[in-house]
Amino acid sequence: MTPPAQKVTPISGFPELLPAERLLELHFLDTVREVFELHGFAPLETRAVEPVERLLGKGGDADKEIYGIRRLAGEDTGRESELGLHFDLTVPFARYVLENAGKLSFPFRRYQVQKVWRGERPQEGRFREFTQADIDVVDVGTLAPHFEAEMPLVIAEAFRRLPVGEFRIQVNNRKVPEGFYLGIGLTDVAGTLRVVDKLAKIGPEKVAAQLVEAGATDEQARLCLALAGIRSEDLSFVDEVRALGVEHPVLDEGLDALAAVIRAGTEQAPGTLVADLSVARGLDYYTGTVYETQVVGNEEWGSVCSGGRYDSLASDGRTTYPGVGISIGLSRLVHLLVTKRGLTASRSTPAAVLVAVVDEDTRARSVAVAAALRARGVPCEVAPSAAKFGKQIRYADRRGIPFVWFPGAGDDDGDQVKDIRSGDQVDADAATWECPAADLRPGVVIPQH
């Protein structure tokens, strides 16, 4: 008796890519890893699970996002129910630093590219399972401020190598709004930041009303909005803040620190870094610089790369490890470029060559050709059947494979290779034939509008 067919339905928030999209994502991953390593960041991978109590200790309302795990078979010791999948890479990294501090050289520079899981409501560009690519620098006791300027410059270099298009890295510093709010008499810094963070969603009038409702005067609310309205690609933001007439030592520290980051940006990546004093997200737990990155033209998508400085990334009660880091939402970025910009890979397979099979009796010759090409670094596959050559060429064309190799098609039983895009077919030897560099690996196709 044939079992009933089971209906297969996708699970919301857990994306699965088609081969061409996955090849595009791998191109992004390879590029990001290369840039991170060029800057001396060491690779790291941490376990997928952490004790739930550790996950709850970071990230604010993380208890609403954690996926708990339990063993479905075998003896249940109760320990499994206390574990959860990590919702970011910062919490496991902080734990890793504490566990391995005696084996690490500080300042420790690491990069980490892994899946993370969040139990939030999925929506466009926001998933329950996705890949993040993080870099962090952590030190013992104190962390030099120049690392805060380095983080966005590494990201800028990676993004310039990728088909991201125009982007902006928005930078703020926790001490700027903190010192400003204290200077105008508002002591609930975190609460004020949470209200100001709603500016893009609800507008200035409602933000002002909520600030007044929380205890601010009309003048204090006006000054908060005036601060959040300051944005510049150069150091002019310092004078604009000063013109508001607010003074406080913490504000001075913040302006100096933010100016150092923007100055480094104007020198090394002009037009990429923007001092944006409306950026408030994350400032209630970051202690210094904070970053958000938007793709120009798709600002509604939100930030695709964010991070900041923690003065207490990790602590064992005796020693404190401050750190600064930034994280690319890689799945989010790729999904944006695929769905909004139409990016894809130039083919759905890594193979650059399809080795044709004349007939099944000579398949061994085709396999030998493929082995010779692979030994020289040329990705290829052997035709699945000895069909007519026209059918084998169509097989290659459907997959985007640019070359078809014909064993024995040349003079004196030599081989030939055909570029199926141009129709050019020439004599070739698997021991010497050079695949054009542009065709060796799948490329990125950017639609022309």
Coordinates of N, CA and C in Angstrom, one line a residue, residues 15-30 113 115 131 330-331 334 338 343-345 347-350 442:
P15 N 14.8 30.9 6.2 CA 14.9 30.9 4.7 C 15.9 29.8 4.2
E16 N 15.5 29.3 3.0 CA 16.4 28.4 2.3 C 16.6 28.9 0.9
L17 N 17.8 29.1 0.5 CA 18.1 29.7 -0.8 C 18.2 28.7 -1.9
L18 N 18.0 29.2 -3.1 CA 18.2 28.4 -4.3 C 19.7 28.4 -4.6
P19 N 20.2 27.4 -5.4 CA 21.7 27.3 -5.6 C 22.4 28.6 -6.0
A20 N 21.8 29.3 -7.0 CA 22.4 30.6 -7.4 C 22.4 31.6 -6.3
E21 N 21.4 31.7 -5.5 CA 21.3 32.6 -4.4 C 22.4 32.2 -3.3
R22 N 22.5 30.9 -3.1 CA 23.5 30.5 -2.1 C 24.9 30.8 -2.6
L23 N 25.2 30.6 -3.9 CA 26.5 31.0 -4.5 C 26.8 32.5 -4.3
L24 N 25.7 33.3 -4.4 CA 25.9 34.7 -4.2 C 26.2 35.0 -2.7
E25 N 25.5 34.3 -1.8 CA 25.8 34.5 -0.4 C 27.2 34.0 -0.1
L26 N 27.7 32.9 -0.7 CA 29.0 32.4 -0.4 C 30.0 33.4 -0.9
H27 N 29.7 34.1 -2.0 CA 30.6 35.2 -2.5 C 30.8 36.3 -1.5
F28 N 29.6 36.6 -0.9 CA 29.7 37.7 0.2 C 30.5 37.2 1.4
L29 N 30.2 35.9 1.8 CA 31.0 35.3 2.9 C 32.5 35.3 2.7
D30 N 32.8 34.9 1.5 CA 34.3 34.8 1.2 C 34.9 36.1 1.2
V113 N 31.7 34.1 11.9 CA 30.6 34.0 10.9 C 29.8 32.8 11.3
K115 N 25.5 31.1 12.2 CA 24.0 31.2 12.3 C 23.6 31.7 13.7
T131 N 22.4 34.4 9.3 CA 23.8 34.4 9.5 C 24.3 35.8 9.8
L330 N 24.3 39.4 7.6 CA 24.6 38.9 6.2 C 23.4 38.4 5.5
S331 N 22.6 37.6 6.2 CA 21.3 37.1 5.5 C 20.4 38.3 5.2
V334 N 22.0 40.1 2.0 CA 21.8 39.3 0.8 C 20.4 39.3 0.4
V338 N 19.0 40.6 -3.2 CA 18.3 39.6 -4.1 C 16.9 40.1 -4.4
L343 N 19.9 40.9 -7.6 CA 21.2 40.3 -7.7 C 21.1 38.8 -7.7
T344 N 22.0 38.1 -8.5 CA 22.0 36.7 -8.4 C 23.4 36.3 -8.9
A345 N 23.7 35.0 -8.8 CA 25.0 34.5 -9.4 C 24.8 34.2 -10.8
R347 N 25.7 31.7 -12.5 CA 25.3 30.3 -12.8 C 24.9 29.6 -11.5
S348 N 24.1 28.5 -11.6 CA 23.6 27.9 -10.5 C 24.5 26.7 -10.0
T349 N 25.7 26.6 -10.6 CA 26.6 25.5 -10.2 C 28.0 26.1 -10.2
P350 N 28.9 25.6 -9.4 CA 30.3 26.1 -9.5 C 31.0 25.6 -10.7
P442 N 31.6 31.3 -10.3 CA 30.4 32.1 -10.6 C 30.6 33.5 -10.2

